[in-house]
Amino acid sequence: AVVSTQSTGYTVNSLYWSFLTTQGVTLDQHPLKKEMDRIQKYMRKVKLLESELKGVRPPTGHNPPTHQTIDKYAAARFIKRGLKKEESLTEKRRKVEPASEEQR
């Protein structure tokens, strides 16, 4: 019920915003801008509460909830392991190269 009320309020204000824009009204300092910002703020709060109730990670920024996030710690682990494997391969190559030169 709260979400539909907010959506309706935002829709009506958006339509009025469009109407005023077509009439050439400058909306930078218009009270409607403050009202739309207020509604957006409450819509974000409701979205955050809904995600907490569902046990889902809250969305970040202005992206929709389907936005994928990067797990920084997992990425760091992958990079470290990749670097360690690369170092061990270069060490093996160094050991093999002198042995092959001695055989020549």
PDB file of N, CA, C and O in Angstrom, residues 27-88:
ATOM      1  N   LEU A  27      12.370  24.989 -13.626  1.00  0.00           N
ATOM      2  CA  LEU A  27      12.035  24.156 -12.470  1.00  0.00           C
ATOM      3  C   LEU A  27      13.187  23.972 -11.485  1.00  0.00           C
ATOM      4  O   LEU A  27      13.082  23.173 -10.559  1.00  0.00           O
ATOM      5  N   ASP A  28      14.279  24.682 -11.684  1.00  0.00           N
ATOM      6  CA  ASP A  28      15.430  24.521 -10.785  1.00  0.00           C
ATOM      7  C   ASP A  28      15.086  24.863  -9.343  1.00  0.00           C
ATOM      8  O   ASP A  28      15.475  24.151  -8.416  1.00  0.00           O
ATOM      9  N   GLN A  29      14.356  25.939  -9.116  1.00  0.00           N
ATOM     10  CA  GLN A  29      14.019  26.385  -7.759  1.00  0.00           C
ATOM     11  C   GLN A  29      12.539  26.184  -7.441  1.00  0.00           C
ATOM     12  O   GLN A  29      12.049  26.696  -6.440  1.00  0.00           O
ATOM     13  N   HIS A  30      11.856  25.423  -8.259  1.00  0.00           N
ATOM     14  CA  HIS A  30      10.415  25.215  -8.074  1.00  0.00           C
ATOM     15  C   HIS A  30      10.166  24.273  -6.896  1.00  0.00           C
ATOM     16  O   HIS A  30      10.935  23.327  -6.670  1.00  0.00           O
ATOM     17  N   PRO A  31       9.099  24.494  -6.121  1.00  0.00           N
ATOM     18  CA  PRO A  31       8.787  23.603  -4.982  1.00  0.00           C
ATOM     19  C   PRO A  31       8.525  22.158  -5.407  1.00  0.00           C
ATOM     20  O   PRO A  31       8.713  21.233  -4.618  1.00  0.00           O
ATOM     21  N   LEU A  32       8.131  21.963  -6.646  1.00  0.00           N
ATOM     22  CA  LEU A  32       7.875  20.611  -7.136  1.00  0.00           C
ATOM     23  C   LEU A  32       9.152  19.771  -7.121  1.00  0.00           C
ATOM     24  O   LEU A  32       9.109  18.569  -6.848  1.00  0.00           O
ATOM     25  N   LYS A  33      10.283  20.387  -7.400  1.00  0.00           N
ATOM     26  CA  LYS A  33      11.560  19.665  -7.375  1.00  0.00           C
ATOM     27  C   LYS A  33      11.842  19.133  -5.970  1.00  0.00           C
ATOM     28  O   LYS A  33      12.247  17.984  -5.803  1.00  0.00           O
ATOM     29  N   LYS A  34      11.602  19.941  -4.960  1.00  0.00           N
ATOM     30  CA  LYS A  34      11.802  19.503  -3.578  1.00  0.00           C
ATOM     31  C   LYS A  34      10.866  18.340  -3.239  1.00  0.00           C
ATOM     32  O   LYS A  34      11.256  17.385  -2.564  1.00  0.00           O
ATOM     33  N   GLU A  35       9.644  18.423  -3.703  1.00  0.00           N
ATOM     34  CA  GLU A  35       8.666  17.365  -3.435  1.00  0.00           C
ATOM     35  C   GLU A  35       9.080  16.062  -4.112  1.00  0.00           C
ATOM     36  O   GLU A  35       8.988  14.985  -3.517  1.00  0.00           O
ATOM     37  N   MET A  36       9.544  16.145  -5.330  1.00  0.00           N
ATOM     38  CA  MET A  36       9.977  14.929  -6.032  1.00  0.00           C
ATOM     39  C   MET A  36      11.211  14.332  -5.368  1.00  0.00           C
ATOM     40  O   MET A  36      11.322  13.109  -5.245  1.00  0.00           O
ATOM     41  N   ASP A  37      12.130  15.165  -4.925  1.00  0.00           N
ATOM     42  CA  ASP A  37      13.300  14.666  -4.194  1.00  0.00           C
ATOM     43  C   ASP A  37      12.884  13.972  -2.900  1.00  0.00           C
ATOM     44  O   ASP A  37      13.430  12.922  -2.534  1.00  0.00           O
ATOM     45  N   ARG A  38      11.904  14.542  -2.216  1.00  0.00           N
ATOM     46  CA  ARG A  38      11.407  13.956  -0.968  1.00  0.00           C
ATOM     47  C   ARG A  38      10.785  12.583  -1.227  1.00  0.00           C
ATOM     48  O   ARG A  38      11.051  11.616  -0.509  1.00  0.00           O
ATOM     49  N   ILE A  39       9.982  12.487  -2.279  1.00  0.00           N
ATOM     50  CA  ILE A  39       9.342  11.207  -2.601  1.00  0.00           C
ATOM     51  C   ILE A  39      10.395  10.171  -2.983  1.00  0.00           C
ATOM     52  O   ILE A  39      10.322   9.010  -2.559  1.00  0.00           O
ATOM     53  N   GLN A  40      11.386  10.572  -3.770  1.00  0.00           N
ATOM     54  CA  GLN A  40      12.457   9.645  -4.145  1.00  0.00           C
ATOM     55  C   GLN A  40      13.207   9.136  -2.914  1.00  0.00           C
ATOM     56  O   GLN A  40      13.555   7.957  -2.828  1.00  0.00           O
ATOM     57  N   LYS A  41      13.434  10.023  -1.971  1.00  0.00           N
ATOM     58  CA  LYS A  41      14.124   9.643  -0.738  1.00  0.00           C
ATOM     59  C   LYS A  41      13.329   8.552  -0.002  1.00  0.00           C
ATOM     60  O   LYS A  41      13.891   7.547   0.432  1.00  0.00           O
ATOM     61  N   TYR A  42      12.018   8.737   0.123  1.00  0.00           N
ATOM     62  CA  TYR A  42      11.200   7.737   0.813  1.00  0.00           C
ATOM     63  C   TYR A  42      11.084   6.454   0.009  1.00  0.00           C
ATOM     64  O   TYR A  42      11.017   5.363   0.583  1.00  0.00           O
ATOM     65  N   MET A  43      11.081   6.568  -1.317  1.00  0.00           N
ATOM     66  CA  MET A  43      11.044   5.352  -2.137  1.00  0.00           C
ATOM     67  C   MET A  43      12.315   4.527  -1.916  1.00  0.00           C
ATOM     68  O   MET A  43      12.252   3.295  -1.831  1.00  0.00           O
ATOM     69  N   ARG A  44      13.465   5.204  -1.802  1.00  0.00           N
ATOM     70  CA  ARG A  44      14.719   4.498  -1.514  1.00  0.00           C
ATOM     71  C   ARG A  44      14.683   3.843  -0.139  1.00  0.00           C
ATOM     72  O   ARG A  44      15.156   2.726   0.043  1.00  0.00           O
ATOM     73  N   LYS A  45      14.110   4.541   0.845  1.00  0.00           N
ATOM     74  CA  LYS A  45      14.008   3.969   2.200  1.00  0.00           C
ATOM     75  C   LYS A  45      13.151   2.718   2.199  1.00  0.00           C
ATOM     76  O   LYS A  45      13.491   1.711   2.828  1.00  0.00           O
ATOM     77  N   VAL A  46      12.024   2.771   1.492  1.00  0.00           N
ATOM     78  CA  VAL A  46      11.131   1.611   1.434  1.00  0.00           C
ATOM     79  C   VAL A  46      11.829   0.453   0.737  1.00  0.00           C
ATOM     80  O   VAL A  46      11.752  -0.697   1.176  1.00  0.00           O
ATOM     81  N   LYS A  47      12.555   0.735  -0.344  1.00  0.00           N
ATOM     82  CA  LYS A  47      13.274  -0.303  -1.066  1.00  0.00           C
ATOM     83  C   LYS A  47      14.325  -0.957  -0.165  1.00  0.00           C
ATOM     84  O   LYS A  47      14.491  -2.183  -0.170  1.00  0.00           O
ATOM     85  N   LEU A  48      15.005  -0.144   0.620  1.00  0.00           N
ATOM     86  CA  LEU A  48      16.018  -0.651   1.537  1.00  0.00           C
ATOM     87  C   LEU A  48      15.383  -1.542   2.604  1.00  0.00           C
ATOM     88  O   LEU A  48      15.873  -2.633   2.901  1.00  0.00           O
ATOM     89  N   LEU A  49      14.277  -1.109   3.183  1.00  0.00           N
ATOM     90  CA  LEU A  49      13.587  -1.916   4.190  1.00  0.00           C
ATOM     91  C   LEU A  49      13.071  -3.220   3.608  1.00  0.00           C
ATOM     92  O   LEU A  49      13.153  -4.271   4.249  1.00  0.00           O
ATOM     93  N   GLU A  50      12.540  -3.167   2.398  1.00  0.00           N
ATOM     94  CA  GLU A  50      12.050  -4.385   1.757  1.00  0.00           C
ATOM     95  C   GLU A  50      13.185  -5.378   1.540  1.00  0.00           C
ATOM     96  O   GLU A  50      13.025  -6.577   1.776  1.00  0.00           O
ATOM     97  N   SER A  51      14.333  -4.882   1.100  1.00  0.00           N
ATOM     98  CA  SER A  51      15.457  -5.783   0.865  1.00  0.00           C
ATOM     99  C   SER A  51      15.966  -6.375   2.179  1.00  0.00           C
ATOM    100  O   SER A  51      16.373  -7.529   2.227  1.00  0.00           O
ATOM    101  N   GLU A  52      15.931  -5.599   3.253  1.00  0.00           N
ATOM    102  CA  GLU A  52      16.347  -6.128   4.562  1.00  0.00           C
ATOM    103  C   GLU A  52      15.379  -7.203   5.045  1.00  0.00           C
ATOM    104  O   GLU A  52      15.795  -8.209   5.608  1.00  0.00           O
ATOM    105  N   LEU A  53      14.081  -6.988   4.825  1.00  0.00           N
ATOM    106  CA  LEU A  53      13.101  -7.990   5.246  1.00  0.00           C
ATOM    107  C   LEU A  53      13.243  -9.283   4.455  1.00  0.00           C
ATOM    108  O   LEU A  53      13.026 -10.368   4.978  1.00  0.00           O
ATOM    109  N   LYS A  54      13.618  -9.170   3.196  1.00  0.00           N
ATOM    110  CA  LYS A  54      13.793 -10.357   2.361  1.00  0.00           C
ATOM    111  C   LYS A  54      15.142 -11.024   2.614  1.00  0.00           C
ATOM    112  O   LYS A  54      15.368 -12.136   2.175  1.00  0.00           O
ATOM    113  N   GLY A  55      16.030 -10.328   3.318  1.00  0.00           N
ATOM    114  CA  GLY A  55      17.354 -10.885   3.577  1.00  0.00           C
ATOM    115  C   GLY A  55      18.272 -10.754   2.385  1.00  0.00           C
ATOM    116  O   GLY A  55      19.225 -11.502   2.246  1.00  0.00           O
ATOM    117  N   VAL A  56      18.013  -9.796   1.514  1.00  0.00           N
ATOM    118  CA  VAL A  56      18.806  -9.583   0.314  1.00  0.00           C
ATOM    119  C   VAL A  56      19.724  -8.397   0.541  1.00  0.00           C
ATOM    120  O   VAL A  56      19.374  -7.469   1.263  1.00  0.00           O
ATOM    121  N   ARG A  57      20.873  -8.433  -0.090  1.00  0.00           N
ATOM    122  CA  ARG A  57      21.803  -7.306  -0.002  1.00  0.00           C
ATOM    123  C   ARG A  57      21.142  -6.077  -0.624  1.00  0.00           C
ATOM    124  O   ARG A  57      20.633  -6.152  -1.733  1.00  0.00           O
ATOM    125  N   PRO A  58      21.140  -4.950   0.068  1.00  0.00           N
ATOM    126  CA  PRO A  58      20.482  -3.758  -0.476  1.00  0.00           C
ATOM    127  C   PRO A  58      21.174  -3.256  -1.725  1.00  0.00           C
ATOM    128  O   PRO A  58      22.388  -3.416  -1.879  1.00  0.00           O
ATOM    129  N   PRO A  59      20.415  -2.675  -2.632  1.00  0.00           N
ATOM    130  CA  PRO A  59      21.014  -2.141  -3.855  1.00  0.00           C
ATOM    131  C   PRO A  59      21.921  -0.957  -3.552  1.00  0.00           C
ATOM    132  O   PRO A  59      21.712  -0.240  -2.590  1.00  0.00           O
ATOM    133  N   THR A  60      22.914  -0.785  -4.394  1.00  0.00           N
ATOM    134  CA  THR A  60      23.842   0.325  -4.200  1.00  0.00           C
ATOM    135  C   THR A  60      23.643   1.362  -5.274  1.00  0.00           C
ATOM    136  O   THR A  60      23.344   1.049  -6.404  1.00  0.00           O
ATOM    137  N   GLY A  61      23.854   2.606  -4.935  1.00  0.00           N
ATOM    138  CA  GLY A  61      23.761   3.670  -5.919  1.00  0.00           C
ATOM    139  C   GLY A  61      22.374   3.815  -6.495  1.00  0.00           C
ATOM    140  O   GLY A  61      21.370   3.587  -5.831  1.00  0.00           O
ATOM    141  N   HIS A  62      22.320   4.175  -7.746  1.00  0.00           N
ATOM    142  CA  HIS A  62      21.052   4.378  -8.419  1.00  0.00           C
ATOM    143  C   HIS A  62      20.670   3.173  -9.262  1.00  0.00           C
ATOM    144  O   HIS A  62      19.772   3.243 -10.079  1.00  0.00           O
ATOM    145  N   ASN A  63      21.378   2.076  -9.104  1.00  0.00           N
ATOM    146  CA  ASN A  63      21.123   0.909  -9.922  1.00  0.00           C
ATOM    147  C   ASN A  63      19.964   0.104  -9.371  1.00  0.00           C
ATOM    148  O   ASN A  63      19.715   0.082  -8.177  1.00  0.00           O
ATOM    149  N   PRO A  64      19.260  -0.614 -10.238  1.00  0.00           N
ATOM    150  CA  PRO A  64      18.170  -1.464  -9.759  1.00  0.00           C
ATOM    151  C   PRO A  64      18.709  -2.619  -8.937  1.00  0.00           C
ATOM    152  O   PRO A  64      19.899  -2.926  -8.999  1.00  0.00           O
ATOM    153  N   PRO A  65      17.862  -3.292  -8.160  1.00  0.00           N
ATOM    154  CA  PRO A  65      18.318  -4.381  -7.293  1.00  0.00           C
ATOM    155  C   PRO A  65      18.999  -5.520  -8.038  1.00  0.00           C
ATOM    156  O   PRO A  65      19.695  -6.301  -7.447  1.00  0.00           O
ATOM    157  N   THR A  66      18.799  -5.634  -9.358  1.00  0.00           N
ATOM    158  CA  THR A  66      19.410  -6.725 -10.106  1.00  0.00           C
ATOM    159  C   THR A  66      20.867  -6.438 -10.441  1.00  0.00           C
ATOM    160  O   THR A  66      21.522  -7.245 -11.060  1.00  0.00           O
ATOM    161  N   HIS A  67      21.375  -5.290 -10.032  1.00  0.00           N
ATOM    162  CA  HIS A  67      22.764  -4.918 -10.313  1.00  0.00           C
ATOM    163  C   HIS A  67      23.713  -5.895  -9.625  1.00  0.00           C
ATOM    164  O   HIS A  67      23.561  -6.222  -8.462  1.00  0.00           O
ATOM    165  N   GLN A  68      24.710  -6.349 -10.369  1.00  0.00           N
ATOM    166  CA  GLN A  68      25.674  -7.280  -9.806  1.00  0.00           C
ATOM    167  C   GLN A  68      26.784  -6.506  -9.108  1.00  0.00           C
ATOM    168  O   GLN A  68      27.215  -5.474  -9.583  1.00  0.00           O
ATOM    169  N   THR A  69      27.223  -7.041  -7.987  1.00  0.00           N
ATOM    170  CA  THR A  69      28.311  -6.410  -7.255  1.00  0.00           C
ATOM    171  C   THR A  69      29.526  -7.326  -7.267  1.00  0.00           C
ATOM    172  O   THR A  69      29.398  -8.535  -7.443  1.00  0.00           O
ATOM    173  N   ILE A  70      30.680  -6.752  -7.062  1.00  0.00           N
ATOM    174  CA  ILE A  70      31.924  -7.517  -7.057  1.00  0.00           C
ATOM    175  C   ILE A  70      32.338  -7.770  -5.615  1.00  0.00           C
ATOM    176  O   ILE A  70      32.362  -6.861  -4.804  1.00  0.00           O
ATOM    177  N   ASP A  71      32.639  -9.017  -5.327  1.00  0.00           N
ATOM    178  CA  ASP A  71      33.157  -9.373  -4.012  1.00  0.00           C
ATOM    179  C   ASP A  71      34.659  -9.105  -4.031  1.00  0.00           C
ATOM    180  O   ASP A  71      35.434  -9.849  -4.637  1.00  0.00           O
ATOM    181  N   LYS A  72      35.078  -8.023  -3.408  1.00  0.00           N
ATOM    182  CA  LYS A  72      36.471  -7.575  -3.476  1.00  0.00           C
ATOM    183  C   LYS A  72      37.424  -8.593  -2.855  1.00  0.00           C
ATOM    184  O   LYS A  72      38.534  -8.797  -3.339  1.00  0.00           O
ATOM    185  N   TYR A  73      36.986  -9.241  -1.785  1.00  0.00           N
ATOM    186  CA  TYR A  73      37.852 -10.193  -1.110  1.00  0.00           C
ATOM    187  C   TYR A  73      38.069 -11.441  -1.973  1.00  0.00           C
ATOM    188  O   TYR A  73      39.172 -11.961  -2.058  1.00  0.00           O
ATOM    189  N   ALA A  74      37.010 -11.897  -2.618  1.00  0.00           N
ATOM    190  CA  ALA A  74      37.145 -13.057  -3.498  1.00  0.00           C
ATOM    191  C   ALA A  74      38.034 -12.717  -4.689  1.00  0.00           C
ATOM    192  O   ALA A  74      38.874 -13.522  -5.100  1.00  0.00           O
ATOM    193  N   ALA A  75      37.864 -11.525  -5.244  1.00  0.00           N
ATOM    194  CA  ALA A  75      38.697 -11.104  -6.372  1.00  0.00           C
ATOM    195  C   ALA A  75      40.166 -11.051  -5.968  1.00  0.00           C
ATOM    196  O   ALA A  75      41.044 -11.485  -6.723  1.00  0.00           O
ATOM    197  N   ALA A  76      40.437 -10.546  -4.778  1.00  0.00           N
ATOM    198  CA  ALA A  76      41.821 -10.482  -4.291  1.00  0.00           C
ATOM    199  C   ALA A  76      42.403 -11.885  -4.144  1.00  0.00           C
ATOM    200  O   ALA A  76      43.572 -12.121  -4.493  1.00  0.00           O
ATOM    201  N   ARG A  77      41.600 -12.830  -3.648  1.00  0.00           N
ATOM    202  CA  ARG A  77      42.078 -14.212  -3.518  1.00  0.00           C
ATOM    203  C   ARG A  77      42.403 -14.806  -4.881  1.00  0.00           C
ATOM    204  O   ARG A  77      43.440 -15.458  -5.059  1.00  0.00           O
ATOM    205  N   PHE A  78      41.541 -14.596  -5.870  1.00  0.00           N
ATOM    206  CA  PHE A  78      41.782 -15.123  -7.213  1.00  0.00           C
ATOM    207  C   PHE A  78      43.075 -14.554  -7.792  1.00  0.00           C
ATOM    208  O   PHE A  78      43.880 -15.276  -8.385  1.00  0.00           O
ATOM    209  N   ILE A  79      43.279 -13.268  -7.609  1.00  0.00           N
ATOM    210  CA  ILE A  79      44.477 -12.628  -8.158  1.00  0.00           C
ATOM    211  C   ILE A  79      45.724 -13.157  -7.472  1.00  0.00           C
ATOM    212  O   ILE A  79      46.717 -13.483  -8.135  1.00  0.00           O
ATOM    213  N   LYS A  80      45.690 -13.277  -6.142  1.00  0.00           N
ATOM    214  CA  LYS A  80      46.856 -13.791  -5.414  1.00  0.00           C
ATOM    215  C   LYS A  80      47.199 -15.204  -5.862  1.00  0.00           C
ATOM    216  O   LYS A  80      48.361 -15.536  -6.095  1.00  0.00           O
ATOM    217  N   ARG A  81      46.181 -16.052  -5.988  1.00  0.00           N
ATOM    218  CA  ARG A  81      46.436 -17.438  -6.398  1.00  0.00           C
ATOM    219  C   ARG A  81      46.975 -17.487  -7.819  1.00  0.00           C
ATOM    220  O   ARG A  81      47.853 -18.291  -8.134  1.00  0.00           O
ATOM    221  N   GLY A  82      46.435 -16.638  -8.672  1.00  0.00           N
ATOM    222  CA  GLY A  82      46.923 -16.596 -10.050  1.00  0.00           C
ATOM    223  C   GLY A  82      48.375 -16.153 -10.118  1.00  0.00           C
ATOM    224  O   GLY A  82      49.171 -16.707 -10.884  1.00  0.00           O
ATOM    225  N   LEU A  83      48.728 -15.170  -9.311  1.00  0.00           N
ATOM    226  CA  LEU A  83      50.109 -14.695  -9.286  1.00  0.00           C
ATOM    227  C   LEU A  83      51.046 -15.756  -8.724  1.00  0.00           C
ATOM    228  O   LEU A  83      52.167 -15.925  -9.200  1.00  0.00           O
ATOM    229  N   LYS A  84      50.600 -16.471  -7.709  1.00  0.00           N
ATOM    230  CA  LYS A  84      51.441 -17.531  -7.128  1.00  0.00           C
ATOM    231  C   LYS A  84      51.688 -18.633  -8.147  1.00  0.00           C
ATOM    232  O   LYS A  84      52.784 -19.149  -8.276  1.00  0.00           O
ATOM    233  N   LYS A  85      50.650 -19.006  -8.904  1.00  0.00           N
ATOM    234  CA  LYS A  85      50.812 -20.040  -9.928  1.00  0.00           C
ATOM    235  C   LYS A  85      51.785 -19.571 -11.002  1.00  0.00           C
ATOM    236  O   LYS A  85      52.626 -20.329 -11.470  1.00  0.00           O
ATOM    237  N   GLU A  86      51.675 -18.306 -11.396  1.00  0.00           N
ATOM    238  CA  GLU A  86      52.577 -17.755 -12.407  1.00  0.00           C
ATOM    239  C   GLU A  86      54.019 -17.755 -11.907  1.00  0.00           C
ATOM    240  O   GLU A  86      54.929 -18.106 -12.647  1.00  0.00           O
ATOM    241  N   GLU A  87      54.220 -17.393 -10.640  1.00  0.00           N
ATOM    242  CA  GLU A  87      55.567 -17.392 -10.070  1.00  0.00           C
ATOM    243  C   GLU A  87      56.145 -18.807 -10.035  1.00  0.00           C
ATOM    244  O   GLU A  87      57.308 -19.023 -10.360  1.00  0.00           O
ATOM    245  N   SER A  88      55.317 -19.773  -9.661  1.00  0.00           N
ATOM    246  CA  SER A  88      55.821 -21.145  -9.590  1.00  0.00           C
ATOM    247  C   SER A  88      56.137 -21.674 -10.986  1.00  0.00           C
ATOM    248  O   SER A  88      57.111 -22.415 -11.164  1.00  0.00           O
TER     249      SER A  88
END
